[in-house]
Structure formats: C-alpha cells, structure tokens
GROMACS .gro file of C-alpha atoms in nm:
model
  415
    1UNK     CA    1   5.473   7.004  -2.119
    2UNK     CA    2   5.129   7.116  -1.958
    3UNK     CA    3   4.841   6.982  -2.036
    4UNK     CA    4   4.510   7.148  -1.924
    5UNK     CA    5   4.171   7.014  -1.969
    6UNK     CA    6   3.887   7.207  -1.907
    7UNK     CA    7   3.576   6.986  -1.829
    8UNK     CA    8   3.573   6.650  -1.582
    9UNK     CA    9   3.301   6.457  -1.808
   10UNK     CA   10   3.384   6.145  -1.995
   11UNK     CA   11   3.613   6.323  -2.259
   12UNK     CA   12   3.795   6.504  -1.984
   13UNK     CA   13   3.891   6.246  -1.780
   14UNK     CA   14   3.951   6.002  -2.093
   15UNK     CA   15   4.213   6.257  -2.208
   16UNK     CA   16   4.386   6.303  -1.892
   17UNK     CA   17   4.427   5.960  -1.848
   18UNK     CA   18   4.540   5.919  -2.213
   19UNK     CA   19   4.775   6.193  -2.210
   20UNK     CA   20   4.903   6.043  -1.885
   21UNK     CA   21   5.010   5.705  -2.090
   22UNK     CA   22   5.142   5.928  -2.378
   23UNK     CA   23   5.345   6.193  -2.210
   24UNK     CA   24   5.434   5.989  -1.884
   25UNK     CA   25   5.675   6.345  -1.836
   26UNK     CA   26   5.370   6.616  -1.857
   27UNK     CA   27   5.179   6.784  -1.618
   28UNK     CA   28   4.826   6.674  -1.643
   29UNK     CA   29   4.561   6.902  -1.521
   30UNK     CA   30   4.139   6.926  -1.506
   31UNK     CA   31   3.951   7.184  -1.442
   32UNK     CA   32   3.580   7.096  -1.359
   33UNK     CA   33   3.326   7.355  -1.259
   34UNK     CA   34   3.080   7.123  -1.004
   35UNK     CA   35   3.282   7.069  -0.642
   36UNK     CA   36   3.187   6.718  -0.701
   37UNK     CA   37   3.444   6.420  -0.855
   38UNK     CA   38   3.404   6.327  -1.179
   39UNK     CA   39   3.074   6.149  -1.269
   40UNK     CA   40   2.856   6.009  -1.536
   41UNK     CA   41   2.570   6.162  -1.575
   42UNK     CA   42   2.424   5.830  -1.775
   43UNK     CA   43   2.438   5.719  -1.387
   44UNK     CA   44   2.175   5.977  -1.224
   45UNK     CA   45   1.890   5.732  -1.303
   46UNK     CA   46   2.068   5.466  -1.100
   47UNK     CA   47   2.104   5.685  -0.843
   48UNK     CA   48   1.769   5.783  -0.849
   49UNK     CA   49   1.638   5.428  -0.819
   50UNK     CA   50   1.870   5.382  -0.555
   51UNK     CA   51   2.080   5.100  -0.705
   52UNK     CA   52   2.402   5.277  -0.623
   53UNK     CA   53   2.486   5.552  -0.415
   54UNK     CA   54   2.654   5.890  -0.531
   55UNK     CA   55   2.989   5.776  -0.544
   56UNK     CA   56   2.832   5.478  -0.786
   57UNK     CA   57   2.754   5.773  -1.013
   58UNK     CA   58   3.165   5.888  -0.984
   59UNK     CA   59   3.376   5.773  -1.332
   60UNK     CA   60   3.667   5.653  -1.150
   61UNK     CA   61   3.549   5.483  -0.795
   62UNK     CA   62   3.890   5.458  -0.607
   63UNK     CA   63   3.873   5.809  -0.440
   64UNK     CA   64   4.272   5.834  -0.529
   65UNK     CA   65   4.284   5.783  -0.881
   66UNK     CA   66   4.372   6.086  -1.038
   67UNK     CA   67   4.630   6.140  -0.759
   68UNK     CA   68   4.796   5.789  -0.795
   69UNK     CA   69   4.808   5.861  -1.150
   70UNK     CA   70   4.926   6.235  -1.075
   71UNK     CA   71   4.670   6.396  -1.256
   72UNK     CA   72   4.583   6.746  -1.083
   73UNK     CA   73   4.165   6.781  -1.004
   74UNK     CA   74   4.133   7.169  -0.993
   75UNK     CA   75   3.745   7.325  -0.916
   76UNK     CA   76   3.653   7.636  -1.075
   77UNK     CA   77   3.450   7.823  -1.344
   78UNK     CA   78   3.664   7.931  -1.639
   79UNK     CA   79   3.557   8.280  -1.718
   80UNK     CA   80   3.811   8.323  -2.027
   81UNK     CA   81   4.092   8.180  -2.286
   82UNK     CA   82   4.363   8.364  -2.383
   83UNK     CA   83   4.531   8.177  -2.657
   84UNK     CA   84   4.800   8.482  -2.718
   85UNK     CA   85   4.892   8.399  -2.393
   86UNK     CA   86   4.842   8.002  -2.375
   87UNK     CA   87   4.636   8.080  -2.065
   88UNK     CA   88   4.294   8.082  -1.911
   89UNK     CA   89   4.173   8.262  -1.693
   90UNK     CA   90   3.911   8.145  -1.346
   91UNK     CA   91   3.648   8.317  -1.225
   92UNK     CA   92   3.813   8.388  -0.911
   93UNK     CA   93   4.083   8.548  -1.114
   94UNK     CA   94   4.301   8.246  -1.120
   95UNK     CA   95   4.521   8.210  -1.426
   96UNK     CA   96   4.668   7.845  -1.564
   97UNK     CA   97   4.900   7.831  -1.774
   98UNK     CA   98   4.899   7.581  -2.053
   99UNK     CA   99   5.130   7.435  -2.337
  100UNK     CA  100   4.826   7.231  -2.521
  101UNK     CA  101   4.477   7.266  -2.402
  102UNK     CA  102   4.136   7.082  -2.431
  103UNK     CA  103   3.855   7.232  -2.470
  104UNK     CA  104   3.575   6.969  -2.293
  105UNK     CA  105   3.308   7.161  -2.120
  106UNK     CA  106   2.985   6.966  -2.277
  107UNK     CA  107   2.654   7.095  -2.259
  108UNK     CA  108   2.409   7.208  -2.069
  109UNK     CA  109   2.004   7.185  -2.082
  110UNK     CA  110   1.795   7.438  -2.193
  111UNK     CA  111   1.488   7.479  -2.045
  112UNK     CA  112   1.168   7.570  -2.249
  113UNK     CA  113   1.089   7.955  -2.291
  114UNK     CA  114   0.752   7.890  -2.127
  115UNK     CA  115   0.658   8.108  -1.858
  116UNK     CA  116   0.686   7.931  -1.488
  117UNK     CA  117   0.981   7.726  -1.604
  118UNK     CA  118   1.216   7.903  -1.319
  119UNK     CA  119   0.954   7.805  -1.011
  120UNK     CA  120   1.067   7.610  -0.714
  121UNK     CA  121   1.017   7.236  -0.801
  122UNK     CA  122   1.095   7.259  -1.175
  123UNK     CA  123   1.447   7.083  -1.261
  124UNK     CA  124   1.610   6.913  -1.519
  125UNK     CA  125   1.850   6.634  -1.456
  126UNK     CA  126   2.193   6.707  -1.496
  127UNK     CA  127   2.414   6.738  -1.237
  128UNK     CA  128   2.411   6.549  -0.950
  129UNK     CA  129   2.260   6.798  -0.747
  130UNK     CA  130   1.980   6.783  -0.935
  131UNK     CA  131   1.956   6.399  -0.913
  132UNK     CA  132   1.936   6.503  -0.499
  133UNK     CA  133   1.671   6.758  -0.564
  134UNK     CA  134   1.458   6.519  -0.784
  135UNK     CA  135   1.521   6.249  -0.542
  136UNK     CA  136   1.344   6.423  -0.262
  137UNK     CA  137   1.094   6.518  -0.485
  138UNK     CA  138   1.001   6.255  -0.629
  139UNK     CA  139   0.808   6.026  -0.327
  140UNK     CA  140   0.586   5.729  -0.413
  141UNK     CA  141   0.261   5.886  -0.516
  142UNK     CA  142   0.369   6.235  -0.642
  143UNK     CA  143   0.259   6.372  -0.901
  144UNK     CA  144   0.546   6.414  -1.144
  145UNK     CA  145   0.577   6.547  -1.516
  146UNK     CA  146   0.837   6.499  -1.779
  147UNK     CA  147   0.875   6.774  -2.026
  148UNK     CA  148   1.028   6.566  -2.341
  149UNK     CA  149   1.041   6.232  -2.436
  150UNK     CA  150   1.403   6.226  -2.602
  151UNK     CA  151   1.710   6.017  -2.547
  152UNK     CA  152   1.751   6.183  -2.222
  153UNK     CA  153   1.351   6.201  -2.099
  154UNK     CA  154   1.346   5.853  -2.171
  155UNK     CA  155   1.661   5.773  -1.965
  156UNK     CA  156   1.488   5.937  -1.670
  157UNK     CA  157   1.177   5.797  -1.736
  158UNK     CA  158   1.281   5.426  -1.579
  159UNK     CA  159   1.382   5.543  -1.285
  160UNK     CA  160   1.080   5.783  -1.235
  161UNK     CA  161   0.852   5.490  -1.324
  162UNK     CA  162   1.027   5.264  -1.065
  163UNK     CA  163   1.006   5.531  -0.779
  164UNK     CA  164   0.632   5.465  -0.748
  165UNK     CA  165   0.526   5.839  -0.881
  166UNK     CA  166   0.205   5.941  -1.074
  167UNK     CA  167   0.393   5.975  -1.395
  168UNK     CA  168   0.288   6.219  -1.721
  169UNK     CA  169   0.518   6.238  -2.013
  170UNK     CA  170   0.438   6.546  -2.226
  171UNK     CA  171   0.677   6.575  -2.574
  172UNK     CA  172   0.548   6.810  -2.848
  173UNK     CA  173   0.662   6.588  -3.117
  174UNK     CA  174   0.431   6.329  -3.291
  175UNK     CA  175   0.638   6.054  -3.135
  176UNK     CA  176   0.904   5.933  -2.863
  177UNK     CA  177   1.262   6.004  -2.927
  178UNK     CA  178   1.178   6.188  -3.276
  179UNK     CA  179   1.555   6.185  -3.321
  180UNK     CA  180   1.636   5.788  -3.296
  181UNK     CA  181   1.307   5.680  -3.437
  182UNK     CA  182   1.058   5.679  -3.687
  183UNK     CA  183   0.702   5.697  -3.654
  184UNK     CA  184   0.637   5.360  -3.664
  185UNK     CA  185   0.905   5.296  -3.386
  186UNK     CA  186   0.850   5.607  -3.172
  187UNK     CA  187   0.480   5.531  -3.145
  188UNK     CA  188   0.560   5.120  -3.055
  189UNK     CA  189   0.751   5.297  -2.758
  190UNK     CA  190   0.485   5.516  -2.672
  191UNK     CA  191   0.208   5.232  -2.618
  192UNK     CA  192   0.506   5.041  -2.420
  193UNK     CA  193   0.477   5.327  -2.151
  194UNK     CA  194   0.146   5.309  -2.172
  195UNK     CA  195   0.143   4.917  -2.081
  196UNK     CA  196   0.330   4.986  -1.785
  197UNK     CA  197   0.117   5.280  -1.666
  198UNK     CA  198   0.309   5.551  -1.769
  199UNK     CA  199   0.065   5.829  -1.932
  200UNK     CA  200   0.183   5.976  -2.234
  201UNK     CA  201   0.102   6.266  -2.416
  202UNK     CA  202   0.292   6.342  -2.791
  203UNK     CA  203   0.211   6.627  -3.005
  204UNK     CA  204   0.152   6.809  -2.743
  205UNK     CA  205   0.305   7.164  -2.569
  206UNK     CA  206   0.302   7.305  -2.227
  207UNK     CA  207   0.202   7.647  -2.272
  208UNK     CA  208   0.297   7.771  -1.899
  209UNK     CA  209   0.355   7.644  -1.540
  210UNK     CA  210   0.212   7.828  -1.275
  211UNK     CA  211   0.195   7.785  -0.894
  212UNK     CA  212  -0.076   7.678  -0.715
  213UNK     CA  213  -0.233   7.643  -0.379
  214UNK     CA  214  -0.049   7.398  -0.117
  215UNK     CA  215   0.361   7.542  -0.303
  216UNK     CA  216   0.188   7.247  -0.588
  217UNK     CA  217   0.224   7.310  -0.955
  218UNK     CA  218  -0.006   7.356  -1.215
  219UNK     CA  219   0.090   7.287  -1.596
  220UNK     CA  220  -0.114   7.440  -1.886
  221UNK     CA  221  -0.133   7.245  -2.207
  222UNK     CA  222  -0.188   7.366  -2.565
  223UNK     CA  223  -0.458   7.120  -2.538
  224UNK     CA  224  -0.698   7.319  -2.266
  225UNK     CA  225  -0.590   7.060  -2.041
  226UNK     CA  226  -0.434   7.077  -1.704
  227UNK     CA  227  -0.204   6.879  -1.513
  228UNK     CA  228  -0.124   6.912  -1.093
  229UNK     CA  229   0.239   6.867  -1.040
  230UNK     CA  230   0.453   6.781  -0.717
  231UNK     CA  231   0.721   6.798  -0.953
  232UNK     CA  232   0.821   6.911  -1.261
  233UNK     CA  233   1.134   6.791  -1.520
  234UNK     CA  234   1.248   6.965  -1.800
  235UNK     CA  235   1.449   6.733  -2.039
  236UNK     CA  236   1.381   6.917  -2.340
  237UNK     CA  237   1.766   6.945  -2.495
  238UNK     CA  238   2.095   7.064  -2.426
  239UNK     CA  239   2.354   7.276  -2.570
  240UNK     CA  240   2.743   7.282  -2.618
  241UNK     CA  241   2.876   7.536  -2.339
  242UNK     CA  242   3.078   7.808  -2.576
  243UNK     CA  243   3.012   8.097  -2.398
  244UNK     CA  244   3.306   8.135  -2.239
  245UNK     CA  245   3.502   8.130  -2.549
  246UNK     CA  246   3.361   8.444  -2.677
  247UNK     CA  247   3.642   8.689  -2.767
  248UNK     CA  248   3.914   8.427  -2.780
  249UNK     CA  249   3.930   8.423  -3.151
  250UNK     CA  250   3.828   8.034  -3.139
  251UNK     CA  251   3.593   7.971  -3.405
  252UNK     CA  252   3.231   7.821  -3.311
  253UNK     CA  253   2.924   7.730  -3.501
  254UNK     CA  254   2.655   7.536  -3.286
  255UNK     CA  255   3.019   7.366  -3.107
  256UNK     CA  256   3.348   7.425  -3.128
  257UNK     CA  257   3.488   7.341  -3.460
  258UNK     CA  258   3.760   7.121  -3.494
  259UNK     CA  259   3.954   6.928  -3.787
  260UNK     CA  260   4.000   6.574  -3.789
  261UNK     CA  261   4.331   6.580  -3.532
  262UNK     CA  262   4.031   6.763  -3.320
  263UNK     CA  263   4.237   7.082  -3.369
  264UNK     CA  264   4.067   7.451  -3.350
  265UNK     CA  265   4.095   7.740  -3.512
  266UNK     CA  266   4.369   7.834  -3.206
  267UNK     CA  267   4.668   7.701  -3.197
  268UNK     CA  268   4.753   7.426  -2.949
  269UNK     CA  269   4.400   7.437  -2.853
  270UNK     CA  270   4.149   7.114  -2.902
  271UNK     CA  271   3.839   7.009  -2.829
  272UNK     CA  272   3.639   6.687  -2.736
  273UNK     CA  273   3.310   6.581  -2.648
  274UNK     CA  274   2.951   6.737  -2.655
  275UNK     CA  275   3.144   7.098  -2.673
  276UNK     CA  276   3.283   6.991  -3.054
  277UNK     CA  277   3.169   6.997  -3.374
  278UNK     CA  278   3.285   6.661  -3.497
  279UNK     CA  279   3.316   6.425  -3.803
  280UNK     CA  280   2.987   6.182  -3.848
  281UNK     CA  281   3.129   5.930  -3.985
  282UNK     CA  282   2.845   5.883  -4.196
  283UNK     CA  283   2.776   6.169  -4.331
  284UNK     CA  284   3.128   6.349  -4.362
  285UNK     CA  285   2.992   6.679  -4.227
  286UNK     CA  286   3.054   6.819  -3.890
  287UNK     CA  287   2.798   6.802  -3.602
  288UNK     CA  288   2.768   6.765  -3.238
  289UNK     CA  289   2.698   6.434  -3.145
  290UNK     CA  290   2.607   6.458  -2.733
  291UNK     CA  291   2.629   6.135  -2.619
  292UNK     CA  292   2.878   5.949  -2.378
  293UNK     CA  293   3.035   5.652  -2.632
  294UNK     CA  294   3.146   5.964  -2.912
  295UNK     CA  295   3.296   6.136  -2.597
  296UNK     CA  296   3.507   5.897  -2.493
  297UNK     CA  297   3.603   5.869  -2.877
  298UNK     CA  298   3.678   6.230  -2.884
  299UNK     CA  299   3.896   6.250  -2.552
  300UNK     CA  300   4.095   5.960  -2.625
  301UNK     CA  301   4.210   6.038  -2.995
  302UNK     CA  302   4.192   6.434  -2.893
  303UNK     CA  303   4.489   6.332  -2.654
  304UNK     CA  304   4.692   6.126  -2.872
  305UNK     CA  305   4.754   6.445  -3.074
  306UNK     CA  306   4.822   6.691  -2.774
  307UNK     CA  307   5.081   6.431  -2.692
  308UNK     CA  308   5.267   6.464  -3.058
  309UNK     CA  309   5.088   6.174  -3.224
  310UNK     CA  310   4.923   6.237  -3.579
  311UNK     CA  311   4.591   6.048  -3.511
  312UNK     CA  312   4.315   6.141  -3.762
  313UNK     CA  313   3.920   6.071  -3.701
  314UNK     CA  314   3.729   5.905  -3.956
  315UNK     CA  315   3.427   5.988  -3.754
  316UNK     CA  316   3.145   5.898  -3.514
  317UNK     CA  317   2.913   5.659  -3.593
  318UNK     CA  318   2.592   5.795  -3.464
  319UNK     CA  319   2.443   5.545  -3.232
  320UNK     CA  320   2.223   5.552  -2.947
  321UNK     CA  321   2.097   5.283  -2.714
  322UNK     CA  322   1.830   5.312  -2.490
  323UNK     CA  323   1.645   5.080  -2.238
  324UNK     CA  324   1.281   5.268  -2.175
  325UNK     CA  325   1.155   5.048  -1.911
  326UNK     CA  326   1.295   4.703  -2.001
  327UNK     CA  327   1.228   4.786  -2.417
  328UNK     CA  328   1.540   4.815  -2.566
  329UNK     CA  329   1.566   5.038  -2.917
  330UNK     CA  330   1.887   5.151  -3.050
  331UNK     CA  331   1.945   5.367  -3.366
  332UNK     CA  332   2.260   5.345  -3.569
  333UNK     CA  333   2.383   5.601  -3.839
  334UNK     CA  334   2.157   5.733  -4.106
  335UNK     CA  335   1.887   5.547  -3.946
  336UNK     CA  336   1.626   5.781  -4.163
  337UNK     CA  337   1.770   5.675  -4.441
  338UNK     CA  338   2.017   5.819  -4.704
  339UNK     CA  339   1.887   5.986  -5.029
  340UNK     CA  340   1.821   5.707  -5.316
  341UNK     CA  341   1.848   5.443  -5.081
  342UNK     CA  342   1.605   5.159  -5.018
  343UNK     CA  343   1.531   4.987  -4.681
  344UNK     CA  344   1.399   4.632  -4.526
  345UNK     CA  345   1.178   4.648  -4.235
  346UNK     CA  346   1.017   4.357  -4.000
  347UNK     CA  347   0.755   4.487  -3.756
  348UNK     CA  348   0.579   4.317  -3.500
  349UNK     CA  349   0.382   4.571  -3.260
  350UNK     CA  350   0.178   4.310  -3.062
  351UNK     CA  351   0.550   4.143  -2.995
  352UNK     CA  352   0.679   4.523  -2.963
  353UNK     CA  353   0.984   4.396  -3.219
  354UNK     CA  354   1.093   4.627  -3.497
  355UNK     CA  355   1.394   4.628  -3.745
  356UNK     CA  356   1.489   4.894  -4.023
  357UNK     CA  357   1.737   4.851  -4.209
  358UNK     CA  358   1.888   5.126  -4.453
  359UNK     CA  359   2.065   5.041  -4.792
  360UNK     CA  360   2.294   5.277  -4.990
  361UNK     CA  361   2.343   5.017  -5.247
  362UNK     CA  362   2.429   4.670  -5.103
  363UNK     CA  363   2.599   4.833  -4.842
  364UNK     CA  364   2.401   4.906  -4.489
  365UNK     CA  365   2.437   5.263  -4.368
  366UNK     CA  366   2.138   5.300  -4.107
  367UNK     CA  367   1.936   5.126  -3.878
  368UNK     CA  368   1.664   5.116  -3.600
  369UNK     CA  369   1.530   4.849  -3.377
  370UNK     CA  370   1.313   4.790  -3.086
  371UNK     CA  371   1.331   4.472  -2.889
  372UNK     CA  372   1.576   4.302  -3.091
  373UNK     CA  373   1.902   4.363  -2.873
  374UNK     CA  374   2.090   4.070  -2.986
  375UNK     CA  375   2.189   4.292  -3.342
  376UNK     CA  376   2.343   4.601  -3.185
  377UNK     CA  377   2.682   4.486  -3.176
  378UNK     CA  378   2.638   4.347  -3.542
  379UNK     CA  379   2.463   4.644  -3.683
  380UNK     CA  380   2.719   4.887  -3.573
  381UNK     CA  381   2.985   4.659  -3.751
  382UNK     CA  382   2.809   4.674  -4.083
  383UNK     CA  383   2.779   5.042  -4.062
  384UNK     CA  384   3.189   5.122  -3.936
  385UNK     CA  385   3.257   4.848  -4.222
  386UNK     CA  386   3.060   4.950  -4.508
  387UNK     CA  387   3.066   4.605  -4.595
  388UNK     CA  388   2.919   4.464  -4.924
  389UNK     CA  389   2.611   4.234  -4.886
  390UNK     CA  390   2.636   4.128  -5.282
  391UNK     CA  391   2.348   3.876  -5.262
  392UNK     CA  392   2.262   3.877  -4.904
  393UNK     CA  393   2.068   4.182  -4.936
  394UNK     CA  394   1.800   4.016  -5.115
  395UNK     CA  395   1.807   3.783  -4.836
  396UNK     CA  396   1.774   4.095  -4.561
  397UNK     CA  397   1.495   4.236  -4.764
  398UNK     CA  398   1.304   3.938  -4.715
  399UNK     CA  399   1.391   3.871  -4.323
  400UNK     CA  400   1.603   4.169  -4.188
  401UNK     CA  401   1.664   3.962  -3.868
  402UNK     CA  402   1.914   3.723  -4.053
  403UNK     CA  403   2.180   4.038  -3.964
  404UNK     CA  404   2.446   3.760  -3.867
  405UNK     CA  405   2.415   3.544  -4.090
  406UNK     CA  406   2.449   3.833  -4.338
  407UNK     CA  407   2.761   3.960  -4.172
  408UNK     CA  408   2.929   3.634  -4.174
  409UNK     CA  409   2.802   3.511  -4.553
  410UNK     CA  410   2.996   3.831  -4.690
  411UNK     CA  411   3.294   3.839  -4.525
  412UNK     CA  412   3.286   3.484  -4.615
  413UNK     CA  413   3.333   3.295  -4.321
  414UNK     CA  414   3.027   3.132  -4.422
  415UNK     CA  415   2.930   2.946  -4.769
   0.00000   0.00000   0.00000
C-alpha cells in the first residue's frame, strides 16, 4: 500500500506517523513544498523573540525521525491530481504514484487588495523565511505596523512587542480578534496593549502603502492619518490552498469537502487540516477551522481510515487560545451564542477578568474568557460533553467562575 501525503504541517506529519502505526507494511510518503523540515508555524513568534532557534520551530527535533520511522520527506510543488490515475503530478514533472492519498496543503495568507501591499519590507508571517525576513527587520526602535489584530496578529504581536520596536496595530474591525471575542472582550484586550505600550488602532483601514524617502514606508489610513514604517506585516487572513485541485473532479467549496471518514468526492482521496471543510462539532455544518489542535484531529483520524479503519468524526470543537502579551483569552464553541439561548457573564475590566458563558438549555455550548486560564480545560469538557447542569445553572448565572464546581456537582462526584 502507498500512502502519499501532500503537505508537511501538523496534519501531514500526524498522518504519516499514524499511518506508520496502522499499516507498519505501507510506504509512507510527504510531499512538502518549503525545502525546510517540517515546522510549526505557532513557533515563528518564539523564534522571533529568540527563545529557540530554527530547528526549535521544526515538529519533530531529532533530525532522523521520519527516516528512523521510514517515512519518505519528498520537496516539491504539486502542480496536479489525477485521481483516474491515482497519481499526482510535481511541478518539475515528477509523477507519484499513490494507493490512498491525503490531501493536507493548509492555507496561505492573503494580503489586503490595497495598493503598495507587494513593496520591499511588507510581509506576513508564515513560513519560516518570513520569520528571517521579519527578524532582520524588526531592530529595537523600528518602526513596525501590524495589519490585523486576529488570532494570528495577536500571536505575532508578543514577540514584536518584546523585540523593542515602535509598535502600531491597525485592524478595521471595532475590536481585537472579532472572531474569538465580543465587544466587551475584544475591547478589554485592546486597552491591555495599550497598558503595555502597544498603540492600537480598531475600526480603522489602511487605504495604501507607499514608499518613501530613505527605502522607509509610508501607510495611509482611512482616517487622514499617516504612519512611517521600517516594516510592515500583513496578518489579515488566510485561505485553504485548492488551487491545485482544479480540474481533478474533487469537489471544493471554501476547502475541500469531506464526509465524516474525511473522505472526498474522489475516491481513495482524503483530506485534513486547514485545506478541509470539516464537521464543527457544534454546529453540525461543515467549515474550515484553521488552527493547529483541529489539525492534528484531522490527520490523526484522516489516517486511521486510509489504513482500513472505519473511524467517524463527531467534530471539532472550535477553540482558540491565545496569550496577547501575558493576557490569556480563549474562546470555546458557539462562544456568540446559539439562537434562544441565554448566557452568564462576570466582568471585571480594572482586573482585566472576563467570563461568558453560553446556555442552550442547561447545557453549556459556548464560552469566552480573558484572564481566567484556570477554566480552559474545564470549559472545553462541558462543551465535548454536553453535560446537564440541572440546578447548577442557576448557580453559574449567579457566579460563572464556579465552572468546577459545576462540572463536578453534575456528574455527581460532588453532593
């Protein structure tokens, strides 16, 4: 049996290593497209902060993993898939054969359509070359400005902070991380940044970046206002990389869409990771869900059915965690709430502690927090669980922080 694998992210390497356990007999094979070993990109801001080096940044740190294991490591583009065939095709004209394939190429960001947004010294931060190019950028007392204050600007914006740079955060939405947060929560984070000398500008759009005298930049707001820029970061979204699949009869929506055995539309093809249209398991419907825990999800159960296993998904729970310059927040599920539901909320701004809670029922289906890391574990139970809180949501109503207790008290473990 071959198994190919096209993408060396968390899902891809998750699979191969899966499929390696599950089919001890099969060839194993991944095909990334960066001449670089397998890496996290969740690690670039660690690298840019210089608290590991670029092999810290590498998934697997023993240089002879995949080897040892006998999983193949191949470099190239894939220009095409030929599922008539069970083959795809390189750029280079290679072809690879393949018995089941994964399809587990991610995403990729895409920059703003603002004019200037190609100019030397405007990156995003994706790859690990552009954690090099940023790095040499981005010198104590630059001038630096983040386009977008999402999960991934705000990942970036640590490290930024802790490099000693001049640092502007531009997002056009009314808040931080509009799609983790509320208002209420988006704004605490905002005056956070603001505490720790990070300038921050929300509802706000950059209408062009031009060059200016010295190889500087200059960035026009909707405002009227300018801004001088050493440096320049786009983090204003991504998207699932598809294009390569045009013409091979594989269907695709915004990702590739798959069935709960992370089947497509092709036979003995799959697909894991940003690149698929998964199950939320809140919801029921099918979305892409780009972040590195659901990834890891996807590649490991993805492989369990290339190897013969029947292994169906019950979904991603939607989560996100993020640490914006020592403030933790974390969103879980329908965190905006689910239609006829009611919610419990403590907030504390001068502490910079929030808690939502979202009800469906007496059951808890979303939640956001800031400061208040001590519930993520718990919160994410309640969610996968749908457990009953019978009287205990009267109790949550009044003091949402009693998450444990509530946990405990209906499973009864407690009186």
């Amino acid at each position: 049996m071959d198994h190919v694998i096209i993408g060396a992210g968390p899902a891809g390497v998750v699979a191969a290593e899966t499929l390696r356990k599950t089919d001890p007999g099969a060839n194993v094979t991944i095909i990334g497209d960066e001449t670089e070993p397998p890496y996290s990109r969740m690690a670039l801001p660690y690298y840019l902060i210089k608290r590991i080096g670029e092999n810290g940044t590498y998934l697997r740190k023993d240089t002879g993993h995949f080897g040892n294991l006998g999983i193949a490591v191949k470099y190239g583009r894939v220009a095409k898939v030929e599922p008539g065939q069970h083959r795809v095709t390189l750029q280079d004209g290679q072809h690879l054969g393949y018995d089941r394939l994964l399809i587990a190429t991610g995403s990729r960001p895409v920059p703003p359509p603002i004019p200037g947004v190609d100019l030397p010294g405007v990156h995003p931060c994706w790859t690990l070359e552009d954690g090099r190019n940023i790095a040499r950028l981005a010198q104590p007392g630059a001038k630096v400005v983040l386009m977008g204050a999402g999960f991934i600007g705000c990942i970036i914006l640590e490290a930024l902070a802790k490099r000693g740079v001049e640092l502007t955060v531009v997002e056009m939405a009314d808040r931080m991380v509009p799609r983790m947060m509320s208002q209420t929560a988006g704004t605490m984070i905002k005056k956070w940044c603001e505490t720790k000398g990070v300038r921050v500008l929300t509802s706000t759009k950059v209408t062009s970046i031009e060059k200016a005298k010295g190889g500087t930049l200059v960035m026009r707001l909707d405002t009227g206002a300018e801004l001088p820029a050493d440096l320049v970061i786009s983090a204003t979204g991504v998207r699932p990389n598809v294009e390569f699949l045009q013409g091979a009869g594989i269907d695709v929506d915004h990702g590739v869409l798959i069935n709960d055995r992370f089947q497509t539309s092709a036979p003995d093809i799959y697909a894991a990771g940003d690149v698929a249209q998964g199950r939320d398991f809140s919801t029921g419907e099918y979305s892409v869900q780009a972040i590195q825990p659901t990834a890891v999800d996807h590649g490991r159960t993805a492989a369990f059915n290339m190897a013969g296993r029947d292994v169906r998904h019950q979904g991603s729970v939607n989560m996100n965690v993020l640490d914006t310059m020592g403030l933790v927040s974390s969103s879980f599920g329908l965190w905006m709430g689910a239609k006829g539901g009611d919610a419990a909320e403590l907030h504390e701004p001068e502490a910079f502690r929030y808690l939502n809670l979202q009800f469906q029922g007496d059951v808890v289906v979303g939640a956001h927090s800031i400061g208040l890391t001590q519930h993520v574990g718990v919160l994410r139970g309640l969610i996968q669980t749908r457990l009953h809180l019978k009287d205990w949501k009267d109790r949550l109503r009044k003091d949402p922080t009693r998450i444990m207790e509530a946990y405990l008290g209906s499973t009864q473990l407690v009186a």
